[in-house]
Amino acid sequence: MAQHWQEMLPVDRYTVAANGLLHEYDRKVLTFLYQPLIGSTCFSLYMTLWAELAENRLWSSSNTHHSLMNFMDMNLERIYQARVKLEGIGLLKVYERKDDESRSFIYELIPPLTPEEFFLDGMLNIYLYRKVGKNQYSRLKRFFSEENIYSKKEYQDVTKSFQDVYMSGYQETISLTADTEQAMLPPDGQHFIGRNEPESIQVSQTLFNFDLLAAGLNESLVPKKALTNRVRNAISNLAFLYGIDPIQMKNIVISALTENNEINIEELRKSARDWYQLQNYDQLPSLVDRTQPILHQTQKKEPETKEEELLRYLEMTSPRQLLKDISGGAEPSKSDLQIIEDVMFQQKLLPGVVNVLIQYVMLKSDMKLTKAYVEKIASHWARKKITTAKEAFVLAKNEHKQYTEWADGKKTPKASKSSGKKKPIRTEMLPDWFDDQEKPRPAGKKQDDEELELKKRELEETLKKLRSGEGTD
């Protein structure tokens, strides 16, 4: 059963709430700053939910998800996937209540960051720059900025103060009784309409090994008090953004240390960015799903077979980590990462599907990622609308003959009448999940390529360790 059916049904009801008034200017921020990161579907869902709020109100009436599906002309699966992305980027909070026979939700819309907060965020602005490019990013900064036409330095502040203009009428004072104080508060069960400050994206500190970082910093005489909670939050975000481990982070932190033994966060960000660009040829990271989204994970229960173990591993691992694991811990090459990134962005393939593609192509191509071959299979899977690793398994098995011909760089040949010679059968390596579909080799044929056979056994051992948890970080 697909994951979204377990999370919500068309008959489930929802109510839209707003965490503070949403302003017209927020539409421009969402359109130009958030939409490039979350996509048009997520943007449309946010706007549709916003439209259900009456003007200057914080709550909507109750509605069903079936009505939302009709409004957006979209199935529930896509709506759920868009909802999850809005949650992840900090634009939506979801509250759920379960009764005996029904389920209801509150969808609380969170206002977007202000342009100033967004461009100084340290994470979202980096992803936006990577997504839209330097010229468009500069244009957006100009759009959300205003030129200082006049300098206040040339003027004197002559504004009257409150006490200069007003005075209290002491002769008409009102006795402050308990009833009077109660009258100044909002009615029971209500609160004043206003606007709460939106929160920036914050990666959990538990994802970073601060103990290992602190041990390294102690050797460099960096005081513990320098790692304030604000600094730790910045380190967590930068480690996630740029993929920096505690050993590498130590030198970055030291470079941002001031003469007062404090860590300058702006210098910390700059040093982390410089480190990443030095490692990646002046490129910046992209915002992509780390692993297969829960919505498209098919392995929900505990694996019982080797194929289920492998399926679970491919669904819970990012493509970058898979490449690293296959290489025995070595960092993937820039060209391999570029191929995978292009496939994920241009063909819109999900991480779990890309992982199956990586494993299939590498075993078919002598452990090489050939760009043309990867893109050809990827485009086929995109046209077939493959969204799960399981579907990718099945299609790879069914289309194996066709993919073999693509690997050989040829189309399906017609039988030749002029030549009585048969072409030699090429020895292939296939993923272990292919074993039950692999056709038997002709009798008498022996494995004459010992090097390929050795590589196959080595990769099988690597994957066996990965499935048992020995080879993962």
Short mmCIF file of C-alpha atoms in Angstrom, two decimals:
data_model
loop_
_atom_site.label_atom_id
_atom_site.label_comp_id
_atom_site.label_asym_id
_atom_site.label_seq_id
_atom_site.Cartn_x
_atom_site.Cartn_y
_atom_site.Cartn_z
CA MET A 1 0.00 0.00 0.00
CA ALA A 2 1.34 3.40 -0.92
CA GLN A 3 2.54 5.51 1.96
CA HIS A 4 0.16 8.42 1.41
CA TRP A 5 -2.86 6.17 1.96
CA GLN A 6 -1.50 5.40 5.41
CA GLU A 7 -1.02 9.08 6.18
CA MET A 8 -4.31 10.54 4.94
CA LEU A 9 -7.44 9.63 2.96
CA PRO A 10 -9.75 11.70 0.73
CA VAL A 11 -12.47 11.61 3.40
CA ASP A 12 -10.17 12.95 6.14
CA ARG A 13 -10.98 16.52 7.07
CA TYR A 14 -8.60 19.42 7.52
CA THR A 15 -8.72 23.00 8.72
CA VAL A 16 -6.30 25.71 7.63
CA ALA A 17 -4.74 27.96 10.27
CA ALA A 18 -2.17 30.74 9.97
CA ASN A 19 0.64 31.35 12.43
CA GLY A 20 0.10 35.09 12.20
CA LEU A 21 -1.36 37.25 9.45
CA LEU A 22 -0.07 36.62 5.96
CA HIS A 23 0.59 39.78 3.94
CA GLU A 24 0.42 40.48 0.22
CA TYR A 25 4.19 40.98 0.17
CA ASP A 26 4.58 37.37 1.31
CA ARG A 27 3.29 36.27 -2.11
CA LYS A 28 6.26 37.87 -3.83
CA VAL A 29 8.70 36.24 -1.39
CA LEU A 30 7.08 32.82 -1.90
CA THR A 31 6.94 33.26 -5.68
CA PHE A 32 10.49 34.42 -6.33
CA LEU A 33 12.53 33.06 -3.41
CA TYR A 34 10.81 29.84 -2.29
CA GLN A 35 9.21 28.55 -5.50
CA PRO A 36 12.56 27.83 -7.26
CA LEU A 37 13.45 25.55 -4.31
CA ILE A 38 10.13 23.78 -3.65
CA GLY A 39 8.63 23.70 -7.15
CA SER A 40 5.30 24.85 -8.57
CA THR A 41 3.25 22.03 -6.99
CA CYS A 42 4.27 22.94 -3.44
CA PHE A 43 3.78 26.62 -4.22
CA SER A 44 0.29 25.89 -5.56
CA LEU A 45 -0.65 23.91 -2.45
CA TYR A 46 0.47 26.72 -0.14
CA MET A 47 -1.49 29.29 -2.14
CA THR A 48 -4.59 27.10 -2.24
CA LEU A 49 -4.55 26.61 1.52
CA TRP A 50 -3.95 30.33 1.99
CA ALA A 51 -6.95 31.13 -0.22
CA GLU A 52 -9.19 29.17 2.16
CA LEU A 53 -8.53 31.77 4.87
CA ALA A 54 -10.93 34.68 4.89
CA GLU A 55 -9.30 38.12 4.73
CA ASN A 56 -7.56 39.04 7.98
CA ARG A 57 -8.57 35.75 9.59
CA LEU A 58 -6.41 33.03 11.11
CA TRP A 59 -8.73 30.01 10.74
CA SER A 60 -10.71 28.50 7.88
CA SER A 61 -13.78 26.28 7.92
CA SER A 62 -13.35 22.51 7.81
CA ASN A 63 -12.97 20.75 4.46
CA THR A 64 -12.16 17.30 3.06
CA HIS A 65 -9.05 16.26 1.18
CA HIS A 66 -11.33 15.13 -1.63
CA SER A 67 -12.36 18.77 -2.13
CA LEU A 68 -8.69 19.79 -2.10
CA MET A 69 -7.99 17.20 -4.80
CA ASN A 70 -10.75 18.74 -6.94
CA PHE A 71 -9.55 22.31 -6.33
CA MET A 72 -6.00 21.48 -7.41
CA ASP A 73 -6.91 18.87 -10.05
CA MET A 74 -4.30 16.65 -8.40
CA ASN A 75 -4.24 13.17 -6.88
CA LEU A 76 -3.74 12.64 -3.16
CA GLU A 77 -0.24 11.23 -3.61
CA ARG A 78 1.09 14.44 -5.18
CA ILE A 79 -0.70 16.57 -2.58
CA TYR A 80 0.87 14.56 0.25
CA GLN A 81 4.34 14.78 -1.32
CA ALA A 82 3.96 18.57 -1.69
CA ARG A 83 2.73 18.82 1.91
CA VAL A 84 5.82 17.02 3.21
CA LYS A 85 8.13 19.36 1.28
CA LEU A 86 6.36 22.42 2.71
CA GLU A 87 6.84 20.94 6.19
CA GLY A 88 10.53 20.34 5.55
CA ILE A 89 11.27 23.87 4.38
CA GLY A 90 9.45 25.45 7.32
CA LEU A 91 6.30 26.78 5.61
CA LEU A 92 3.78 24.36 7.13
CA LYS A 93 3.09 22.62 10.43
CA VAL A 94 0.72 19.65 10.57
CA TYR A 95 -1.34 18.59 13.58
CA GLU A 96 -3.33 15.34 13.54
CA ARG A 97 -6.24 14.05 15.64
CA LYS A 98 -7.46 10.47 15.41
CA ASP A 99 -10.92 9.33 16.48
CA ASP A 100 -12.38 5.84 16.36
CA GLU A 101 -13.55 6.09 12.77
CA SER A 102 -12.18 9.36 11.46
CA ARG A 103 -9.05 11.50 11.27
CA SER A 104 -8.68 15.27 11.02
CA PHE A 105 -5.78 17.67 10.52
CA ILE A 106 -4.84 21.26 11.16
CA TYR A 107 -2.59 22.72 8.45
CA GLU A 108 -0.88 25.73 9.98
CA LEU A 109 0.66 28.03 7.39
CA ILE A 110 3.96 29.56 8.52
CA PRO A 111 4.85 32.97 7.04
CA PRO A 112 7.96 32.96 4.86
CA LEU A 113 11.15 34.61 5.96
CA THR A 114 11.54 38.26 5.15
CA PRO A 115 13.81 39.00 2.16
CA GLU A 116 16.56 40.15 4.54
CA GLU A 117 16.29 36.96 6.63
CA PHE A 118 16.23 34.79 3.50
CA PHE A 119 19.27 36.35 1.83
CA LEU A 120 21.24 36.18 5.09
CA ASP A 121 19.95 32.73 6.06
CA GLY A 122 23.14 30.83 5.28
CA MET A 123 21.32 27.81 3.86
CA LEU A 124 18.31 28.73 1.74
CA ASN A 125 20.16 31.57 0.02
CA ILE A 126 22.99 29.19 -0.94
CA TYR A 127 20.54 26.69 -2.43
CA LEU A 128 18.75 29.51 -4.31
CA TYR A 129 22.04 30.79 -5.75
CA ARG A 130 22.90 27.28 -6.92
CA LYS A 131 19.43 26.85 -8.44
CA VAL A 132 18.93 30.13 -10.33
CA GLY A 133 22.52 31.16 -11.06
CA LYS A 134 24.53 34.29 -10.37
CA ASN A 135 22.72 36.70 -12.72
CA GLN A 136 19.19 35.78 -11.63
CA TYR A 137 20.24 35.75 -7.98
CA SER A 138 21.64 39.29 -8.32
CA ARG A 139 18.41 40.37 -10.02
CA LEU A 140 16.35 38.96 -7.13
CA LYS A 141 18.51 40.79 -4.60
CA ARG A 142 17.92 44.05 -6.47
CA PHE A 143 14.18 43.32 -6.65
CA PHE A 144 13.93 42.91 -2.88
CA SER A 145 16.23 45.84 -2.07
CA GLU A 146 15.67 49.58 -2.07
CA GLU A 147 18.23 52.24 -2.89
CA ASN A 148 18.99 54.74 -0.14
CA ILE A 149 18.15 57.92 -2.04
CA TYR A 150 18.65 60.17 0.96
CA SER A 151 21.23 59.89 3.70
CA LYS A 152 19.86 60.54 7.21
CA LYS A 153 23.29 61.71 8.24
CA GLU A 154 22.60 65.01 6.49
CA TYR A 155 19.42 65.58 8.52
CA GLN A 156 18.66 66.29 12.17
CA ASP A 157 16.02 64.27 14.01
CA VAL A 158 13.34 66.78 15.14
CA THR A 159 10.58 64.25 15.90
CA LYS A 160 8.44 65.14 18.93
CA SER A 161 8.37 62.59 21.74
CA PHE A 162 5.21 61.17 23.33
CA GLN A 163 5.43 63.34 26.43
CA ASP A 164 5.98 66.44 24.29
CA VAL A 165 2.62 65.94 22.62
CA TYR A 166 0.39 64.17 25.16
CA MET A 167 -0.39 64.31 28.87
CA SER A 168 -2.51 62.19 31.18
CA GLY A 169 -5.79 63.53 32.56
CA TYR A 170 -5.25 62.68 36.20
CA GLN A 171 -8.56 64.24 37.22
CA GLU A 172 -10.45 61.61 35.17
CA THR A 173 -8.57 58.50 36.24
CA ILE A 174 -10.39 55.20 36.13
CA SER A 175 -10.23 52.87 39.10
CA LEU A 176 -8.46 49.69 37.99
CA THR A 177 -10.57 46.90 39.38
CA ALA A 178 -10.36 43.19 38.57
CA ASP A 179 -13.23 43.63 36.11
CA THR A 180 -11.41 46.47 34.38
CA GLU A 181 -8.24 44.41 33.97
CA GLN A 182 -10.27 41.50 32.63
CA ALA A 183 -11.94 43.78 30.11
CA MET A 184 -8.54 44.64 28.64
CA LEU A 185 -7.81 41.00 27.79
CA PRO A 186 -9.23 39.14 24.79
CA PRO A 187 -12.38 37.05 25.41
CA ASP A 188 -11.92 33.54 26.76
CA GLY A 189 -10.63 31.10 24.16
CA GLN A 190 -9.50 33.89 21.83
CA HIS A 191 -6.29 35.79 21.17
CA PHE A 192 -5.41 38.98 19.36
CA ILE A 193 -4.69 38.73 15.64
CA GLY A 194 -1.09 39.46 14.86
CA ARG A 195 1.99 38.08 13.21
CA ASN A 196 4.59 35.79 14.74
CA GLU A 197 8.18 35.87 13.60
CA PRO A 198 8.99 32.99 11.19
CA GLU A 199 11.82 30.69 12.17
CA SER A 200 14.84 29.99 9.99
CA ILE A 201 15.66 26.45 8.90
CA GLN A 202 17.58 24.67 11.65
CA VAL A 203 19.19 21.25 11.29
CA SER A 204 19.16 19.19 14.50
CA GLN A 205 22.41 19.33 16.45
CA THR A 206 22.15 15.58 17.07
CA LEU A 207 23.16 14.92 13.45
CA PHE A 208 26.66 16.29 14.07
CA ASN A 209 29.31 14.74 16.34
CA PHE A 210 30.12 17.71 18.61
CA ASP A 211 32.07 15.48 21.02
CA LEU A 212 34.57 14.64 18.30
CA LEU A 213 34.77 18.31 17.27
CA ALA A 214 35.31 19.41 20.90
CA ALA A 215 38.09 16.85 21.34
CA GLY A 216 39.89 18.24 18.32
CA LEU A 217 39.40 21.84 19.44
CA ASN A 218 40.77 21.10 22.92
CA GLU A 219 44.05 20.18 21.31
CA SER A 220 44.05 23.59 19.62
CA LEU A 221 43.27 25.45 22.89
CA VAL A 222 39.83 26.65 21.77
CA PRO A 223 37.72 27.23 24.91
CA LYS A 224 34.47 25.27 25.26
CA LYS A 225 32.54 28.44 26.00
CA ALA A 226 33.20 29.55 22.41
CA LEU A 227 30.78 26.83 21.24
CA THR A 228 27.63 28.71 22.24
CA ASN A 229 24.22 27.35 21.26
CA ARG A 230 24.06 29.87 18.41
CA VAL A 231 27.46 28.72 17.14
CA ARG A 232 26.46 25.05 17.47
CA ASN A 233 23.32 25.74 15.43
CA ALA A 234 25.43 27.37 12.74
CA ILE A 235 27.86 24.44 12.70
CA SER A 236 24.98 21.94 12.38
CA ASN A 237 23.56 23.82 9.41
CA LEU A 238 26.93 24.23 7.70
CA ALA A 239 27.82 20.56 8.22
CA PHE A 240 24.53 19.53 6.60
CA LEU A 241 24.78 22.11 3.82
CA TYR A 242 28.34 21.32 2.75
CA GLY A 243 28.82 17.74 4.01
CA ILE A 244 31.59 18.67 6.46
CA ASP A 245 32.70 16.09 9.03
CA PRO A 246 33.98 17.01 12.55
CA ILE A 247 37.65 16.61 11.57
CA GLN A 248 37.31 19.03 8.67
CA MET A 249 35.07 21.35 10.71
CA LYS A 250 37.82 21.77 13.34
CA ASN A 251 40.04 23.81 11.00
CA ILE A 252 37.06 25.83 9.77
CA VAL A 253 36.10 26.74 13.36
CA ILE A 254 39.69 27.69 14.22
CA SER A 255 39.84 30.01 11.18
CA ALA A 256 36.74 31.84 12.49
CA LEU A 257 38.13 32.34 16.02
CA THR A 258 38.55 35.99 17.05
CA GLU A 259 41.25 37.48 19.28
CA ASN A 260 38.67 37.40 22.11
CA ASN A 261 38.35 33.62 21.74
CA GLU A 262 34.88 33.94 20.25
CA ILE A 263 33.69 32.36 17.01
CA ASN A 264 32.57 34.83 14.36
CA ILE A 265 29.60 33.16 12.65
CA GLU A 266 29.95 35.16 9.44
CA GLU A 267 33.59 34.12 9.18
CA LEU A 268 32.52 30.55 9.96
CA ARG A 269 30.07 30.60 7.05
CA LYS A 270 32.63 32.12 4.71
CA SER A 271 35.30 29.58 5.66
CA ALA A 272 32.87 26.67 5.19
CA ARG A 273 31.81 28.00 1.78
CA ASP A 274 35.42 28.53 0.71
CA TRP A 275 36.28 24.98 1.82
CA TYR A 276 33.41 23.49 -0.17
CA GLN A 277 34.16 25.48 -3.31
CA LEU A 278 37.83 24.52 -3.09
CA GLN A 279 36.80 20.85 -2.92
CA ASN A 280 34.20 21.18 -5.70
CA TYR A 281 35.74 23.52 -8.24
CA ASP A 282 33.87 26.69 -7.19
CA GLN A 283 30.46 24.96 -7.28
CA LEU A 284 27.80 25.33 -4.58
CA PRO A 285 25.58 22.53 -3.21
CA SER A 286 22.09 21.81 -4.55
CA LEU A 287 18.95 21.21 -2.53
CA VAL A 288 17.95 17.59 -3.19
CA ASP A 289 16.23 14.85 -1.23
CA ARG A 290 18.79 13.02 0.88
CA THR A 291 17.13 9.64 0.44
CA GLN A 292 14.05 8.10 -1.15
CA PRO A 293 11.02 10.05 0.17
CA ILE A 294 8.87 8.09 2.63
CA LEU A 295 6.00 8.43 0.18
CA HIS A 296 7.84 6.27 -2.36
CA GLN A 297 9.41 3.73 -0.02
CA THR A 298 7.95 0.26 -0.55
CA GLN A 299 9.97 -1.70 2.02
CA LYS A 300 7.99 -0.93 5.20
CA LYS A 301 8.44 -4.17 7.14
CA GLU A 302 11.58 -5.92 8.30
CA PRO A 303 13.38 -7.47 5.28
CA GLU A 304 13.09 -11.24 4.97
CA THR A 305 15.03 -11.93 1.76
CA LYS A 306 18.33 -10.66 0.34
CA GLU A 307 16.46 -8.70 -2.32
CA GLU A 308 14.33 -6.99 0.36
CA GLU A 309 17.49 -6.16 2.33
CA LEU A 310 19.06 -4.59 -0.75
CA LEU A 311 15.83 -2.74 -1.56
CA ARG A 312 15.70 -1.27 1.93
CA TYR A 313 19.35 -0.19 1.70
CA LEU A 314 18.78 1.54 -1.65
CA GLU A 315 15.73 3.35 -0.28
CA MET A 316 17.48 4.54 2.88
CA THR A 317 20.74 5.66 1.23
CA SER A 318 21.52 8.78 -0.79
CA PRO A 319 23.03 8.32 -4.29
CA ARG A 320 26.22 10.05 -3.16
CA GLN A 321 26.60 7.67 -0.23
CA LEU A 322 25.93 4.67 -2.49
CA LEU A 323 28.75 5.72 -4.81
CA LYS A 324 30.99 6.18 -1.78
CA ASP A 325 30.06 2.75 -0.36
CA ILE A 326 30.65 0.97 -3.65
CA SER A 327 34.09 2.62 -3.82
CA GLY A 328 35.00 1.34 -0.38
CA GLY A 329 34.65 4.74 1.29
CA ALA A 330 36.42 6.83 -1.36
CA GLU A 331 34.73 10.11 -2.28
CA PRO A 332 32.89 9.99 -5.64
CA SER A 333 34.45 11.88 -8.51
CA LYS A 334 33.06 15.25 -9.55
CA SER A 335 32.08 13.86 -12.96
CA ASP A 336 30.11 10.97 -11.42
CA LEU A 337 28.29 13.32 -9.05
CA GLN A 338 27.50 15.66 -11.92
CA ILE A 339 25.96 12.78 -13.92
CA ILE A 340 23.76 11.78 -10.97
CA GLU A 341 22.76 15.37 -10.22
CA ASP A 342 21.78 15.97 -13.84
CA VAL A 343 19.64 12.83 -13.84
CA MET A 344 17.86 13.80 -10.62
CA PHE A 345 17.13 17.34 -11.79
CA GLN A 346 16.52 16.89 -15.51
CA GLN A 347 14.77 13.51 -15.50
CA LYS A 348 13.15 14.10 -12.07
CA LEU A 349 14.10 10.62 -10.83
CA LEU A 350 13.85 9.96 -7.10
CA PRO A 351 16.94 8.91 -5.07
CA GLY A 352 15.89 5.26 -4.64
CA VAL A 353 15.34 4.90 -8.38
CA VAL A 354 18.68 6.56 -9.08
CA ASN A 355 20.37 4.10 -6.74
CA VAL A 356 19.02 1.14 -8.73
CA LEU A 357 20.20 2.86 -11.90
CA ILE A 358 23.69 3.38 -10.45
CA GLN A 359 24.04 -0.24 -9.40
CA TYR A 360 22.72 -1.59 -12.71
CA VAL A 361 24.87 0.63 -14.93
CA MET A 362 28.07 0.12 -12.95
CA LEU A 363 27.75 -3.64 -13.03
CA LYS A 364 26.94 -3.57 -16.74
CA SER A 365 29.75 -1.15 -17.63
CA ASP A 366 32.79 -2.52 -15.81
CA MET A 367 32.21 -0.28 -12.75
CA LYS A 368 32.00 2.93 -14.82
CA LEU A 369 29.20 5.51 -15.01
CA THR A 370 28.92 6.29 -18.69
CA LYS A 371 27.01 9.55 -19.10
CA ALA A 372 25.21 8.70 -22.34
CA TYR A 373 24.20 5.25 -21.12
CA VAL A 374 22.94 6.55 -17.76
CA GLU A 375 20.93 9.32 -19.41
CA LYS A 376 19.36 6.95 -21.95
CA ILE A 377 18.08 4.55 -19.30
CA ALA A 378 17.10 7.46 -17.03
CA SER A 379 14.99 9.09 -19.74
CA HIS A 380 13.27 5.74 -20.36
CA TRP A 381 12.46 5.38 -16.66
CA ALA A 382 11.22 8.97 -16.52
CA ARG A 383 8.83 8.34 -19.45
CA LYS A 384 7.62 5.19 -17.69
CA LYS A 385 7.04 7.31 -14.55
CA ILE A 386 9.12 5.05 -12.32
CA THR A 387 9.00 6.35 -8.73
CA THR A 388 10.08 3.43 -6.52
CA ALA A 389 13.18 1.25 -6.33
CA LYS A 390 10.95 -1.82 -6.65
CA GLU A 391 9.51 -0.59 -9.95
CA ALA A 392 13.04 0.13 -11.18
CA PHE A 393 14.04 -3.44 -10.30
CA VAL A 394 11.18 -4.89 -12.33
CA LEU A 395 11.69 -2.65 -15.35
CA ALA A 396 15.45 -3.31 -15.44
CA LYS A 397 14.73 -7.04 -15.52
CA ASN A 398 12.08 -6.74 -18.23
CA GLU A 399 14.15 -4.43 -20.43
CA HIS A 400 17.52 -6.09 -19.85
CA LYS A 401 17.90 -7.17 -23.49
CA GLN A 402 17.19 -3.65 -24.76
CA TYR A 403 19.59 -2.07 -22.24
CA THR A 404 22.31 -4.52 -23.27
CA GLU A 405 21.97 -3.37 -26.88
CA TRP A 406 22.17 0.26 -25.74
CA ALA A 407 25.34 -0.57 -23.83
CA ASP A 408 26.80 -2.02 -27.03
CA GLY A 409 25.87 1.17 -28.86
CA LYS A 410 23.58 -0.46 -31.38
CA LYS A 411 19.95 -0.94 -32.25
CA THR A 412 18.30 -4.33 -32.52
CA PRO A 413 20.03 -5.93 -35.52
CA LYS A 414 18.30 -7.89 -38.24
CA ALA A 415 19.52 -11.43 -38.89
CA SER A 416 22.35 -11.42 -41.43
CA LYS A 417 22.04 -13.85 -44.29
CA SER A 418 25.49 -13.24 -45.74
CA SER A 419 27.43 -14.20 -42.65
CA GLY A 420 27.30 -17.62 -41.12
CA LYS A 421 29.49 -16.62 -38.18
CA LYS A 422 27.92 -16.12 -34.80
CA LYS A 423 29.10 -13.32 -32.60
CA PRO A 424 30.65 -14.45 -29.34
CA ILE A 425 28.43 -14.22 -26.32
CA ARG A 426 29.65 -11.43 -24.06
CA THR A 427 30.11 -12.24 -20.42
CA GLU A 428 28.12 -9.81 -18.23
CA MET A 429 27.94 -8.84 -14.62
CA LEU A 430 24.46 -8.31 -13.24
CA PRO A 431 23.11 -7.15 -9.86
CA ASP A 432 22.35 -9.94 -7.41
CA TRP A 433 18.64 -9.07 -7.56
CA PHE A 434 18.84 -10.13 -11.22
CA ASP A 435 19.70 -13.74 -10.46
CA ASP A 436 16.15 -15.10 -10.68
CA GLN A 437 15.65 -13.57 -14.14
CA GLU A 438 19.04 -14.24 -15.70
CA LYS A 439 18.87 -16.62 -18.65
CA PRO A 440 21.07 -19.75 -18.47
CA ARG A 441 24.23 -19.64 -20.54
CA PRO A 442 24.67 -22.08 -23.41
CA ALA A 443 26.05 -25.46 -22.40
CA GLY A 444 29.80 -25.70 -22.56
CA LYS A 445 30.42 -21.98 -22.17
CA LYS A 446 32.90 -21.19 -19.39
CA GLN A 447 33.64 -17.95 -17.61
CA ASP A 448 36.73 -16.82 -19.46
CA ASP A 449 37.03 -13.33 -17.99
CA GLU A 450 38.49 -13.91 -14.54
CA GLU A 451 38.96 -10.20 -13.86
CA LEU A 452 35.27 -9.43 -14.35
CA GLU A 453 34.28 -12.41 -12.24
CA LEU A 454 36.59 -11.21 -9.46
CA LYS A 455 35.08 -7.73 -9.55
CA LYS A 456 31.62 -9.25 -9.38
CA ARG A 457 32.50 -11.26 -6.28
CA GLU A 458 34.12 -8.22 -4.65
CA LEU A 459 31.03 -6.08 -5.25
CA GLU A 460 28.75 -8.82 -3.95
CA GLU A 461 30.82 -8.95 -0.75
CA THR A 462 30.66 -5.15 -0.45
CA LEU A 463 26.89 -5.11 -0.85
CA LYS A 464 26.56 -7.99 1.62
CA LYS A 465 28.42 -5.92 4.21
CA LEU A 466 26.32 -2.87 3.41
CA ARG A 467 23.10 -4.81 3.86
CA SER A 468 24.27 -6.07 7.23
CA GLY A 469 25.27 -2.54 8.30
CA GLU A 470 29.02 -3.11 8.39
CA GLY A 471 29.90 -0.83 5.50
CA THR A 472 27.76 2.19 6.24
CA ASP A 473 28.82 5.27 8.17
#
